[in-house]
Every structure is written in C-alpha cells, then in structure tokens.
Coordinates of C-alpha atoms in Angstrom, one line a residue:
X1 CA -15.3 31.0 30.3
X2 CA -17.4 34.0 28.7
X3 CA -17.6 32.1 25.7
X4 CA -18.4 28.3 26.7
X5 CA -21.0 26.7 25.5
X6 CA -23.5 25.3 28.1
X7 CA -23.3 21.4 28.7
X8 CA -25.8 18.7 28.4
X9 CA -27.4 20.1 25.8
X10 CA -29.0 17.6 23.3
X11 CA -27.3 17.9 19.8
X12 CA -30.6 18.3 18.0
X13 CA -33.9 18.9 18.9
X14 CA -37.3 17.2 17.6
X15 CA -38.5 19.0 13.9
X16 CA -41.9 20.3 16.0
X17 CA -40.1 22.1 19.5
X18 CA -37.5 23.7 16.7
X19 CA -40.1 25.0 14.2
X20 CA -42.5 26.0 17.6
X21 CA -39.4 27.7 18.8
X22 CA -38.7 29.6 15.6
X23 CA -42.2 30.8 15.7
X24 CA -42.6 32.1 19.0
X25 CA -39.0 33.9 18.4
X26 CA -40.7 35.4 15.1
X27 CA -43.7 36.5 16.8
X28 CA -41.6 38.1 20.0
X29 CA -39.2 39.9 17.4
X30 CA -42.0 41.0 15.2
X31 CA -43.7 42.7 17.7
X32 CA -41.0 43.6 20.5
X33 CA -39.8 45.7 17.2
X34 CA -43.3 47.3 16.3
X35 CA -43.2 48.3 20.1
X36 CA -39.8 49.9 20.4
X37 CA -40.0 51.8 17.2
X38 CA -43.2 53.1 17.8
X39 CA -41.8 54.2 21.5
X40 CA -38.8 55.5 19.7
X41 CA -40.6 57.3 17.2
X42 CA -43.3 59.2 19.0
X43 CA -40.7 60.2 21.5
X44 CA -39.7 63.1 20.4
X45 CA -41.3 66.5 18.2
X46 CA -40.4 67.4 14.6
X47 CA -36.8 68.3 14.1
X48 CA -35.1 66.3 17.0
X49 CA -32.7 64.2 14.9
X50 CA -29.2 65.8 13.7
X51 CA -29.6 68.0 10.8
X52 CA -33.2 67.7 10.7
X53 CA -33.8 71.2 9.1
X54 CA -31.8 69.9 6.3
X55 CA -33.4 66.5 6.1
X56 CA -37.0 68.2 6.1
X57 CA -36.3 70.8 3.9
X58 CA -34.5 68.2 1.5
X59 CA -37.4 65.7 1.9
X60 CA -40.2 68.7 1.2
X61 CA -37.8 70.0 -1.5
X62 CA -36.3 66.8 -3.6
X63 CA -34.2 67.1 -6.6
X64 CA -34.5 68.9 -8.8
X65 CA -36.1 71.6 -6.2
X66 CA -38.1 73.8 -8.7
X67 CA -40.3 70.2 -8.8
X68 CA -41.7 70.8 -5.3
X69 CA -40.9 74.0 -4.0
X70 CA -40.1 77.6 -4.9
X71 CA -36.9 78.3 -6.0
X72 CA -34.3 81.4 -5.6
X73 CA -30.7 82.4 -5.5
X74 CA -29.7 84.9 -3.0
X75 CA -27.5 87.6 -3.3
X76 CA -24.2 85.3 -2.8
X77 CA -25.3 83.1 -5.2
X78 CA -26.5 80.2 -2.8
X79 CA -30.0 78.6 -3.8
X80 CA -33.0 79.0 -1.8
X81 CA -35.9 76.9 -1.3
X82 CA -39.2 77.7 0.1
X83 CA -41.1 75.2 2.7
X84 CA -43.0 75.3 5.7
X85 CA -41.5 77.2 9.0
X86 CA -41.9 73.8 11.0
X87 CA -39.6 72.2 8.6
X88 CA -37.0 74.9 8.6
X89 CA -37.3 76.0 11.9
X90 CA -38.9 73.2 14.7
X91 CA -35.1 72.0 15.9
X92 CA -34.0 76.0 16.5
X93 CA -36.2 76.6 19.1
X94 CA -35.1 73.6 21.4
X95 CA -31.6 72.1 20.7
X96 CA -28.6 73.0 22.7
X97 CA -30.8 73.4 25.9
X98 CA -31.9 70.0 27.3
X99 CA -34.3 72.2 29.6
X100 CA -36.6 73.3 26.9
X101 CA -39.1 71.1 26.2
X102 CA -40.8 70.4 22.8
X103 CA -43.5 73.0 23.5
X104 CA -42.0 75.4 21.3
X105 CA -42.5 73.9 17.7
X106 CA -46.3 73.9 18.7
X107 CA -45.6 77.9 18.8
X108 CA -44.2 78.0 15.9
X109 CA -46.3 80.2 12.8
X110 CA -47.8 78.4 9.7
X111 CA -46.5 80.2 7.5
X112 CA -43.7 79.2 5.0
X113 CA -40.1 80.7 5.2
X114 CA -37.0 80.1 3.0
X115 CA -34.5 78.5 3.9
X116 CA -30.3 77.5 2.3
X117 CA -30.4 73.9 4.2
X118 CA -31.6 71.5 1.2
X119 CA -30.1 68.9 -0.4
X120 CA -28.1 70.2 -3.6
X121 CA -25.8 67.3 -4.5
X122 CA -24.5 66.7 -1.2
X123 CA -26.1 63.4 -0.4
X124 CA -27.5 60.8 -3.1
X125 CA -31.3 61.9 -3.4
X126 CA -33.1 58.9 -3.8
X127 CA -34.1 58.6 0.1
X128 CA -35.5 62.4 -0.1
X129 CA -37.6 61.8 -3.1
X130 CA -39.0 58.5 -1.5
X131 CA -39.7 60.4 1.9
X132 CA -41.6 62.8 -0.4
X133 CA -44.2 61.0 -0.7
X134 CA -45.0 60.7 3.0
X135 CA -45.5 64.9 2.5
X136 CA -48.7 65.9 3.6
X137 CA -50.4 69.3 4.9
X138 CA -49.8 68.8 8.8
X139 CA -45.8 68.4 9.0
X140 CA -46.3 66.5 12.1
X141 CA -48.1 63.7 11.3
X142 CA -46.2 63.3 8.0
X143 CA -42.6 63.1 10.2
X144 CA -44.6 60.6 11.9
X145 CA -45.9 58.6 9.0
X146 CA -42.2 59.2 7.4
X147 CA -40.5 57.6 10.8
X148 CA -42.9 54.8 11.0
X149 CA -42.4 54.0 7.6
X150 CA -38.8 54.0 8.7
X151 CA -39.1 51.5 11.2
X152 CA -41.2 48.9 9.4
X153 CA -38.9 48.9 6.7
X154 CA -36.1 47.6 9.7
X155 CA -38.2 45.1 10.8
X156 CA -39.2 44.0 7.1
X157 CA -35.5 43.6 6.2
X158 CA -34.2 42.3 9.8
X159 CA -36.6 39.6 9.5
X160 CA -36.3 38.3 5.5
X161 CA -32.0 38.6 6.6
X162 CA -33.0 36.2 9.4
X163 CA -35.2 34.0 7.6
X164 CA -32.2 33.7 5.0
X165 CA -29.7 33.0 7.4
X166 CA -28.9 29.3 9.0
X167 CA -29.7 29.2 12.6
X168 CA -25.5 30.0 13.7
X169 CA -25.8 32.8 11.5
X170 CA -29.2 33.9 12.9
X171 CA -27.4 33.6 16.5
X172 CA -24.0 35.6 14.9
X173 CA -26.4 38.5 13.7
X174 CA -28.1 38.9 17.1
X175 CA -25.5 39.0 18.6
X176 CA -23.6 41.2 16.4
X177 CA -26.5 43.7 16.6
X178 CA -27.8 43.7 19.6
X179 CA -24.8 45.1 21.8
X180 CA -24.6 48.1 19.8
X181 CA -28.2 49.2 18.9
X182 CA -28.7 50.9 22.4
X183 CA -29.0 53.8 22.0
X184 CA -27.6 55.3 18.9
X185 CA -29.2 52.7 16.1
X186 CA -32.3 52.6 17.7
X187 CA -32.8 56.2 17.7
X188 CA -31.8 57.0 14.2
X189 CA -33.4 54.1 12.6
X190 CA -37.0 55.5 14.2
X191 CA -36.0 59.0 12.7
X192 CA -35.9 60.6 9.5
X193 CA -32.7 60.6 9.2
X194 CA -30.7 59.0 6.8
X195 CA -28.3 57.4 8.5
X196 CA -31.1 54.4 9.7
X197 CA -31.3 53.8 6.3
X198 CA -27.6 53.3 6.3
X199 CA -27.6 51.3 9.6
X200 CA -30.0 49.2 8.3
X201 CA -28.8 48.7 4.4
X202 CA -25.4 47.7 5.6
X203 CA -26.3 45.6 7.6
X204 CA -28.6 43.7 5.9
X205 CA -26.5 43.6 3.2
X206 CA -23.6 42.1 4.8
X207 CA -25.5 39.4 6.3
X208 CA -27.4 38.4 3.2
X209 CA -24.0 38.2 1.4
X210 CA -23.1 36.2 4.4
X211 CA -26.5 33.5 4.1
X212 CA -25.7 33.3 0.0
X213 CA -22.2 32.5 0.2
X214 CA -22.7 29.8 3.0
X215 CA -25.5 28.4 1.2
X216 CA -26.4 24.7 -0.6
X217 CA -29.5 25.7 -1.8
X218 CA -30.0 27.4 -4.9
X219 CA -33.2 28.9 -4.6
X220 CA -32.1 30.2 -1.2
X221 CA -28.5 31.9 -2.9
X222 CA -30.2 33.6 -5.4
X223 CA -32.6 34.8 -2.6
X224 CA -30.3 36.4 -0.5
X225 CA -28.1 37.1 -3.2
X226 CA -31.0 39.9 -4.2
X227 CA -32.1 40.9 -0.7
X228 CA -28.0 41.5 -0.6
X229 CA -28.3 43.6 -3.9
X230 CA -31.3 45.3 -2.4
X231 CA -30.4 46.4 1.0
X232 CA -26.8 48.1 -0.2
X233 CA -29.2 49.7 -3.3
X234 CA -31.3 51.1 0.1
X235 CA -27.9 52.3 2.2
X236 CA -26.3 53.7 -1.1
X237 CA -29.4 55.6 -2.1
X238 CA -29.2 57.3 1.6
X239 CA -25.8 58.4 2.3
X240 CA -22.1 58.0 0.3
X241 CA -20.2 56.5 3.3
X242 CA -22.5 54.2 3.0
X243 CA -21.6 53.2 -0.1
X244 CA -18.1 53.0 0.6
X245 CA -19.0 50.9 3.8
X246 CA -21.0 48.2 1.5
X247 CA -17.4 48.1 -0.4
X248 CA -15.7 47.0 2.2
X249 CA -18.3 44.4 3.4
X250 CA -18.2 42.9 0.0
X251 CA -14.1 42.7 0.3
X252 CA -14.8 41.1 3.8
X253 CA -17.1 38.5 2.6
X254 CA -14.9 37.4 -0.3
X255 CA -12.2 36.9 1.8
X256 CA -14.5 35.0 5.1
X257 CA -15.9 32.8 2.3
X258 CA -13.2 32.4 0.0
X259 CA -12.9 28.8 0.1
X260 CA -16.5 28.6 -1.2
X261 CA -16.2 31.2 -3.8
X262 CA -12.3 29.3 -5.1
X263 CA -14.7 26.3 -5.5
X264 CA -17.8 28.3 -7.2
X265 CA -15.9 31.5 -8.8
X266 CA -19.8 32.4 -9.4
X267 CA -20.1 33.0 -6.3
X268 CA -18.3 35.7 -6.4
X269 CA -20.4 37.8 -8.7
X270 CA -22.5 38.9 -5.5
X271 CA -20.0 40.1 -3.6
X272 CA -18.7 42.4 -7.1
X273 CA -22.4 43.4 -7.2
X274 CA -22.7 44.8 -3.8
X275 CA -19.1 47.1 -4.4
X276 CA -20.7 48.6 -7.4
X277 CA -23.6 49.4 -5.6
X278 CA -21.8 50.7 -2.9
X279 CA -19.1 52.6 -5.7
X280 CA -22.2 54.2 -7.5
X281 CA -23.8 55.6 -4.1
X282 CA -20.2 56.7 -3.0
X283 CA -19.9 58.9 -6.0
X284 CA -23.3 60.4 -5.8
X285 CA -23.0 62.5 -3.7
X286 CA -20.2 65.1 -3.2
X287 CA -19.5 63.7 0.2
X288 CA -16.9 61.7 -1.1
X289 CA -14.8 64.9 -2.1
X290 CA -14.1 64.7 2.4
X291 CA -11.4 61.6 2.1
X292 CA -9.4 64.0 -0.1
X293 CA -10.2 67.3 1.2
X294 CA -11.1 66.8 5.0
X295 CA -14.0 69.0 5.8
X296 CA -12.8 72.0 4.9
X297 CA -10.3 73.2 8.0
X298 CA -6.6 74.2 7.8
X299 CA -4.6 70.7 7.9
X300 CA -3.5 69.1 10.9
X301 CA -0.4 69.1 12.8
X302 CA 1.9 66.1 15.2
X303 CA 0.5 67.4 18.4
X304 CA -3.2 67.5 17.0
X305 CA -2.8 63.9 15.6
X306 CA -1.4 63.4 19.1
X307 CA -4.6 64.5 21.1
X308 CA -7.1 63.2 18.8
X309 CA -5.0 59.5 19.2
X310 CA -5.8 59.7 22.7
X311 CA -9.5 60.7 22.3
X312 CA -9.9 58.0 20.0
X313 CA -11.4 55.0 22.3
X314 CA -14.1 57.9 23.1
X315 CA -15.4 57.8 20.1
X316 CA -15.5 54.7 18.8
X317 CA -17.5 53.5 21.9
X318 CA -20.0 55.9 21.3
X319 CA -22.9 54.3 19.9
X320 CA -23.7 54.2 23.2
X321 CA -23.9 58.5 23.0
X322 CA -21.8 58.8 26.0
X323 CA -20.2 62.1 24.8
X324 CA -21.9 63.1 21.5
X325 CA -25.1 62.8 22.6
X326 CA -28.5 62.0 20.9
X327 CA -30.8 64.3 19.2
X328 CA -28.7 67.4 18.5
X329 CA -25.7 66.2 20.0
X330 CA -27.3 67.6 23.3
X331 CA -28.6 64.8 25.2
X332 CA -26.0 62.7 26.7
X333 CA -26.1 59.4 28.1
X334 CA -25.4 59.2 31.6
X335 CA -22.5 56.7 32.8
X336 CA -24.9 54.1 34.1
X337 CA -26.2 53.8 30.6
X338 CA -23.0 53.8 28.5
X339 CA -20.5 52.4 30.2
X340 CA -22.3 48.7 30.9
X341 CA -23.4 49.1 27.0
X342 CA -19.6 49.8 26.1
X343 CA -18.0 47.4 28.3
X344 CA -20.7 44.0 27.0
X345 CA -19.1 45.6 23.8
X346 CA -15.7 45.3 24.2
X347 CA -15.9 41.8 26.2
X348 CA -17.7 40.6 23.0
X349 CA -14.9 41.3 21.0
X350 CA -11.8 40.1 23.1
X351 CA -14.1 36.5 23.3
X352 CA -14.8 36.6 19.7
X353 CA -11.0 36.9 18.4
X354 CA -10.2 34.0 20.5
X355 CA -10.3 32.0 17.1
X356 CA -8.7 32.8 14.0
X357 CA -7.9 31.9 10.6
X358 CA -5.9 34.2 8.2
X359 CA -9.0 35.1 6.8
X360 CA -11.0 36.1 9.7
X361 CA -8.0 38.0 10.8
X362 CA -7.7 40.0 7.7
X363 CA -11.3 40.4 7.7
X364 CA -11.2 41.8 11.2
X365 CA -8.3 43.9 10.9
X366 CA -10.0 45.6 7.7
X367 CA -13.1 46.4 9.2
X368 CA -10.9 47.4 12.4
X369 CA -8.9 49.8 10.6
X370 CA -11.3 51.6 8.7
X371 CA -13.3 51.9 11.9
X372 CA -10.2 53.2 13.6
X373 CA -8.3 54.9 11.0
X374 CA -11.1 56.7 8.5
X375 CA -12.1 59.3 11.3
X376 CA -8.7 60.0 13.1
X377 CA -7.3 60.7 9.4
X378 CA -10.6 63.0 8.5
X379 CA -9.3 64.6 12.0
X380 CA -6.1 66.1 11.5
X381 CA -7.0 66.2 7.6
X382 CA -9.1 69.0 8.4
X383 CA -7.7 70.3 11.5
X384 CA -10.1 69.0 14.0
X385 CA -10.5 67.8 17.5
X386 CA -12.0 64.7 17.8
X387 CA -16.0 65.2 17.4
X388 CA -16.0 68.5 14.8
X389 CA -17.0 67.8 11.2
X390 CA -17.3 63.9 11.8
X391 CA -20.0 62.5 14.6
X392 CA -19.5 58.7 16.1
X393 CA -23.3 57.9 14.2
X394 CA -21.4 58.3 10.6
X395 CA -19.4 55.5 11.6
X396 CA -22.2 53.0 13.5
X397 CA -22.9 51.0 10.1
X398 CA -19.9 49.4 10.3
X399 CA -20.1 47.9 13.8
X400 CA -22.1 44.9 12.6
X401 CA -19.9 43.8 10.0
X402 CA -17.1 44.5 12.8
X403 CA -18.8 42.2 15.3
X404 CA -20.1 39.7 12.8
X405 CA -16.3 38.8 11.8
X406 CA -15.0 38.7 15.6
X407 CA -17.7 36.5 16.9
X408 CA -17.8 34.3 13.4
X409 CA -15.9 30.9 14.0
X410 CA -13.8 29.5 11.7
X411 CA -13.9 26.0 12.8
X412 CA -18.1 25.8 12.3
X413 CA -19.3 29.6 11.5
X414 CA -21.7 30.8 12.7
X415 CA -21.2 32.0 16.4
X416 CA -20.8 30.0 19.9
X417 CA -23.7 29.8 22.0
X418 CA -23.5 31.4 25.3
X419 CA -24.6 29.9 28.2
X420 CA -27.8 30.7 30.0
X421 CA -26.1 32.9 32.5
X422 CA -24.4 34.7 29.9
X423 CA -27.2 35.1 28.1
X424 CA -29.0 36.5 31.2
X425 CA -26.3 39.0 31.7
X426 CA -26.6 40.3 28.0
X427 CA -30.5 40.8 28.3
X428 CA -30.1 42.5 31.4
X429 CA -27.8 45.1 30.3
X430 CA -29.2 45.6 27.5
X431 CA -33.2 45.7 28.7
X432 CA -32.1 48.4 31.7
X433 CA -30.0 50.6 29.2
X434 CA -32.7 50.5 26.6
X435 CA -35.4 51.6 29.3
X436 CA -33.3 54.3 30.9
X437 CA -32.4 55.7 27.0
X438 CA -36.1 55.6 26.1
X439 CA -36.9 57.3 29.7
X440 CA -34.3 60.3 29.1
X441 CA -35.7 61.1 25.9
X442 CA -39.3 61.0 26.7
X443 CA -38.4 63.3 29.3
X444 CA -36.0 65.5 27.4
X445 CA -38.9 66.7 25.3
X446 CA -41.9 66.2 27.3
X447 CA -41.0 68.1 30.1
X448 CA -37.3 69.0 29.6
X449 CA -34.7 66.9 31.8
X450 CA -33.7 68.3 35.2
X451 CA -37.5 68.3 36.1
X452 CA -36.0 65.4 38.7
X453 CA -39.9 63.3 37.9
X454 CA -39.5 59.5 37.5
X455 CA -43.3 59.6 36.7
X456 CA -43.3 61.0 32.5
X457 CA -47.2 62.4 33.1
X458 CA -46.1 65.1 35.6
X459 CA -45.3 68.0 34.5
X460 CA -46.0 67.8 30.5
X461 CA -45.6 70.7 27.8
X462 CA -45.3 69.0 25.2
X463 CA -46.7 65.7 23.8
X464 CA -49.3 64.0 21.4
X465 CA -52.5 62.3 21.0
X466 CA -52.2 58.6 21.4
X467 CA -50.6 56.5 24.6
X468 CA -49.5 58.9 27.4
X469 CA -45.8 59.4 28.0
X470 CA -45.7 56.5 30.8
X471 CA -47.2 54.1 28.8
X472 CA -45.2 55.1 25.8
X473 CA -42.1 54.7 27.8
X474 CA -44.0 51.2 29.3
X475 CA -44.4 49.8 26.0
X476 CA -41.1 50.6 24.4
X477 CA -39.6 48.9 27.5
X478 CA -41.5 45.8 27.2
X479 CA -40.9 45.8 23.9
X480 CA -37.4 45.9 23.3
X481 CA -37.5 43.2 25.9
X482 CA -39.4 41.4 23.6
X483 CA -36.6 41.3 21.5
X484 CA -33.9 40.3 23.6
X485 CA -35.9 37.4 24.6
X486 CA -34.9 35.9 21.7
X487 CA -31.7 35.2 22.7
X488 CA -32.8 32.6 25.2
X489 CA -34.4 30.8 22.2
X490 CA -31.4 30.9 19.5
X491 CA -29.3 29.8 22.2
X492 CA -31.7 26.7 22.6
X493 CA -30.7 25.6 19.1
X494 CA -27.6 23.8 18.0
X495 CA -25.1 22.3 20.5
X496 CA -20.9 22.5 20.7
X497 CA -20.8 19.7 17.9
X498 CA -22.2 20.3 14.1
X499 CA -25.8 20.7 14.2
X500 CA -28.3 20.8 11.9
X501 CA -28.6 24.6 11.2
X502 CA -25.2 25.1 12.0
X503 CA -23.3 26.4 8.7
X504 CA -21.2 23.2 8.4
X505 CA -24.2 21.5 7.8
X506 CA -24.3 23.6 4.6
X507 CA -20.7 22.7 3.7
X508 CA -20.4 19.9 1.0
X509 CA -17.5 17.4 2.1
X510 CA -15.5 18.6 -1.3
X511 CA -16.0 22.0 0.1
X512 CA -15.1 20.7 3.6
X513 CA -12.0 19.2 2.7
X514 CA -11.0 22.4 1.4
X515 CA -11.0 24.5 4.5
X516 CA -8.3 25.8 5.6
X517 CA -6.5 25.0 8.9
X518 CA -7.3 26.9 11.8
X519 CA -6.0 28.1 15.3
X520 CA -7.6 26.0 17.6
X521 CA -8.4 27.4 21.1
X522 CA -9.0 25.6 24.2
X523 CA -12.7 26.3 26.0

C-alpha cells in the first residue's frame, strides 16, 4: 500500500542516534537550501521573474514615490516615476522568445527612463520598502543581493517552523512541501518577486499555528504562536491574497485542533491573530477590489464557465509550469518534468484522504474549494479563459495548507511514514525534475534553449562572475538533493504505534479522551 508504514521498525530509538539524526538532517537541509537557492538565483539576468519591471521599479521607487525617485503625471493623468533603464526595461528585451539569451540587458544604456509600472496602491508596500534597502548603484548585483536575501530568509523560517514542530509534524511539512516546490516555489522564492514571500509566509504560518496548537509546552506555544504571528505579518506585507489565504489557514487550524482549543479557549487567540493579519494585508492593497469586480473584462457567459470547467485540472497542477510557464510565462516545462511532479502530487492526496474525521474533511474541502473555486469564479467574472488576468503561481501558497490537511491523521497527527521504497520513489522524482528545471533555465538565458547543448559552457552570451554555468547547474543539483535526503532520516523516526515525537505524545489523557471518533481505515 502507498501509504504503509515499513515493518520491524523499533518504536523508539536511543536519545544519542535521534539527536545525531536530527543533526545531520539540519546540516543537509541547511546547506542543500544555501545550494539550490544560490543555483536558483544566479540563474537568470535582471528582470526574468513575472512583472519584474513593476517589482523593480516599485522596489527603486517605494511609497510614497517622491521619497526615492522623481515624480510626474502624464498627460492622462497616470503617475510617472523615474529609475534606471535596467529596471524598467531588462525583461523587454528577452521575454516571449525563449531563443534570446540574457545578453541583451548587458546592452542596455545607463541612463534612467520613466516609467507607469510602480506600485501605487495596488499591492501592500511593505516588501518594496524593505527591498529598498538592498538598492545600490549597479542594478545587478543589488537584484542579486535582494534574491539572496530572499532565499535566506526561506531557509531562516523553514528551519525555526521545523525546530517548532514535533517530529510527525516535521515529516507532515516535508512532505506537504516538497511535492510541489519543483519548479514553481523554488523559482519564485529565489526571485524578487513577491509571491516567495507569500509562499513562504503562508506556509510558515500555517505550520507554526499547527506546532502551537498541538503543543504541551508553554514556552514552546508562545514560540510558535509568534513565529505564526510573524510569518502571516511577512505574507500579508507582500501580496493581498495572501492575506486572505492566512484567513483561511487560521479557519482550518481552529477546526483540525478544535478539540484542543474547546479545552483551552486561549488557544484560540492565535488562530484570531493570524485572520487579522491576514484581513489587514487583504485590505491594503486594492487587489482585493478583483473578488467583486473580476479583472476588469466584460462578465462571463454558460459556455465560457463551461470551457474554463474543463481546463480547470490544467491549472491547478501547474506548479509544476506545465502550461504557464516560468519566467515570463515563456518557458515551459517539458512533459518529462511535469507530469511525474503532478502525478507524486495527486497520488499524495488520494493516500492522504484515506482517513477522516469531520474535521479533517471540512478542513480539506475548505482549502479544496477555494483552491478550485476562487480562480474558475475570477474566470468567467471577468470574461476570461483559463490563464488571462489570474496565473497558477497566485494560487501556489495554498498547496501546503492543502497537503498538510490530506496527509494529517486524525487517529495520531502528524503524517504516516512511508516506506523506504516509497521514499526512494519520492527523491527520485523529485531530484531528476529539480535538475532538468534548473538545467532549462540555465540554458534559457545563457545561451537561449533550442541551442540542443547538454554541456551549459558551450555556447554562452550571457552569464556572471562566480561558478560557471555547469557548476552552477552541478551544485543546485546536489543541492536540492541535499534536501530530499532528509526524508530517508524523518522516516527513520517514530514507528506505526505512538512514539515519542509523534503528536499524541503531546496530547494530555483529558485532552485524549476528548478526541473525537474517527473513520478507521485498514493498511
């Protein structure tokens, strides 16, 4: 069964192999992350995310404008801001042609230019004006600095949310993560844009809620209780959706833990903490005017709802950038790639949902529907096809709260260990899609794809000091391999019965007896 647990495993393990075992993990996370980012970040020239003009000039140019930059209003009334042309006008001279390389934004004049994509309300503007600081004379290097910046703040929160977490839970947020980081997550949370900091804030959130309200400790609830507070303060202060996302993970956790918070009604101040975050970001911006008004287009009608039903499956597997590819939507995934990615995906969630209570049913079908529901209705709202106005990436931060309630099980928590072949089948997949991602957009900007070289060094126009493209592609590899090496240690701890770290463990026997009745399943 995909879902078994391996036999003959002892129940517990001596105090020094665990605590040796958490260390090495640490050590291979810590810097199999360092690695991959790195890879991820240097991979591509200034401008490559989506809507990286914007982001730039909205970085160079935080509210209020007139602070930073020069200020005007056009003839239509539409405000002007003044920054460098590498900011405004890098991504122009590359995207929609996977051909041309990156050499063009060396090309491009120092000179400064005006631009109308900046920041003016839309988004919340706290994530511009701490970018900002990262501005320096040489646009380049400060993308850099800004994406690396990016990327150690990931691995700083990923790593205090798995210190928080019991040892099930640490195994329930790997795999809740890991099958659907490759490519999408990885990409964005290397980049300056602001949905990593989404990705990221939601999903630490949602899993320090999850370590507080499971916890006997004190010291350790209030702990995760403000790395909780923190992470949806990062994801709110990035984009709105995001605050509306962090609403919903607090209504999710209330209902997964309710039988802890009916027995502790403080408990539930966290979870009420986290919404208002998540309200206050939400109405920041005026991105939140889209769930009444759609994105501006003409209404929808039966046979559009129709057509954009059937597409749906499309995009909600397409974290794995399939179809709307990465970068400027440009650079697609090819099947061997998506499709293994996808289908781990999917057989993740069909194995999780073989156990259920009410509440991890509600729980699911919540997160579910939104997932489902919130795009198809911004569709035909608007009067769009599936993909116009409303990318898969707006929708990613969800995806761990959506895996972190199918795989959670409501007879121990935590999640079921997989076997060692299992495991073996999950690193593979992942490993090979992760190198062949990382390879495609090396090359996509290096020497523009189609040049038909497995070898990254031949045939460069673009790149930048430091590790050559091979060796940039080598270590990302090796890194992110790193990480998925963990696996084989979190499945190492705990056993089919109640172990030690498991979140039982940290179940008083009042709160025990208070647990509702499940749906068993057979194994």
């Amino acid at each position: 069964m995909l879902d078994a647990e391996s036999n003959g495993s002892p129940a517990r393990q001596s105090w020094p192999r665990r605590h040796a075992l958490s260390w090495v993990a640490a050590v291979l996370a810590i810097v199999g992350g360092v690695a991959t980012a790195f890879a991820w970040a240097v991979a591509s020239p200034v401008g490559s995310s989506p809507d990286d003009d914007y982001h730039m000039a909205s970085i160079w140019c935080p509210a209020p404008l007139d602070r930073s930059c020069s200020v005007r209003t056009d003839a239509r009334g539409v405000v002007e801001v003044q920054v460098p042309a590498q900011v405004a006008k890098s991504s122009g001279c590359y995207s929609g042609d996977v051909t041309v390389s990156g050499a063009c934004t060396t090309q491009i004049a120092d000179v400064s230019v005006w631009t109308t994509r900046v920041n003016n309300g839309e988004y919340p503007g706290l994530y511009y004006t701490v970018m900002h600081v990262f501005v320096g004379e040489d646009v380049y290097q400060s993308v850099m600095v800004m994406r690396a910046v990016n990327g150690a703040i990931a691995i700083v929160l990923i790593g205090l949310v798995v210190v928080a977490l019991p040892r099930s839970g640490r195994r329930l947020f790997a795999y809740s993560t890991l099958p659907v980081c490759v490519p999408m997550m990885i990409y964005l949370v290397a980049s300056i844009n602001p949905s990593g900091w989404a990705l990221i804030g939601v999903a630490a959130a949602w899993f320090s809620m999850y370590a507080a309200l499971v916890s006997r400790s004190q010291v350790r609830t209030v702990l995760s209780g403000v790395l909780a507070v923190v992470s949806a303060g990062l994801a709110s202060s990035a984009r709105s959706d995001a605050g509306s996302f962090l609403c919903l993970a607090a209504f999710v956790a209330t209902i997964l833990f309710w039988p802890r918070i009916r027995l502790n009604r403080w408990r539930l101040v966290l979870p009420v903490i986290v919404a208002l975050v998540g309200l206050a970001g939400f109405l920041s911006g005026s991105q939140s005017g889209v769930l009444t008004a759609g994105f501006g287009g003409s209404g929808g009608t039966l046979i559009l709802f129709a057509a954009d039903l059937v597409l749906m499956p499309i995009f909600m597997i397409d974290f794995t950038a399939g179809v709307f590819g990465l970068n400027w939507v440009d650079t697609v995934m090819p099947p061997i790639v998506c499709v293994p990615v996808a289908i781990l995906a999917v057989a993740m969630l069909i194995v999780g949902m073989r156990r259920l209570d009410w509440r991890k049913l509600v729980s699911f079908v919540a997160v579910y529907g939104v997932y489902f529901a919130l795009p198809l209705y911004l569709f035909v709202r608007s009067g769009y096809m599936l993909g116009q106005g409303l990318q898969p990436r707006y929708m990613i931060p969800l995806l761990p709260i959506l895996f972190g309630v199918a795989l959670w099980r409501p007879d121990r928590g935590g999640a079921r260990r997989w076997s060692l072949v299992q495991t073996v089948v999950l690193v593979a997949v992942l490993v090979f899609a992760q190198t062949i991602a990382l390879h495609i957009q090396i090359q996509r900007f290096t020497s523009g794809l189609g040049s038909g070289s497995v070898n990254l060094n031949s045939n460069v126009e673009w790149w930048h000091a430091g590790p050559s493209p091979m060796a940039t592609w080598i270590l990302g590899s090796v890194g992110f391999a790193m990480i998925t090496a963990t696996l084989f240690i979190l499945r190492l701890g705990g056993s089919s019965q109640v172990a030690s770290g498991d979140l039982r463990s940290d179940v008083s026997p009042e709160e025990e007896s208070s647990e509702l009745q499940t749906v068993p399943a057979s194994s």
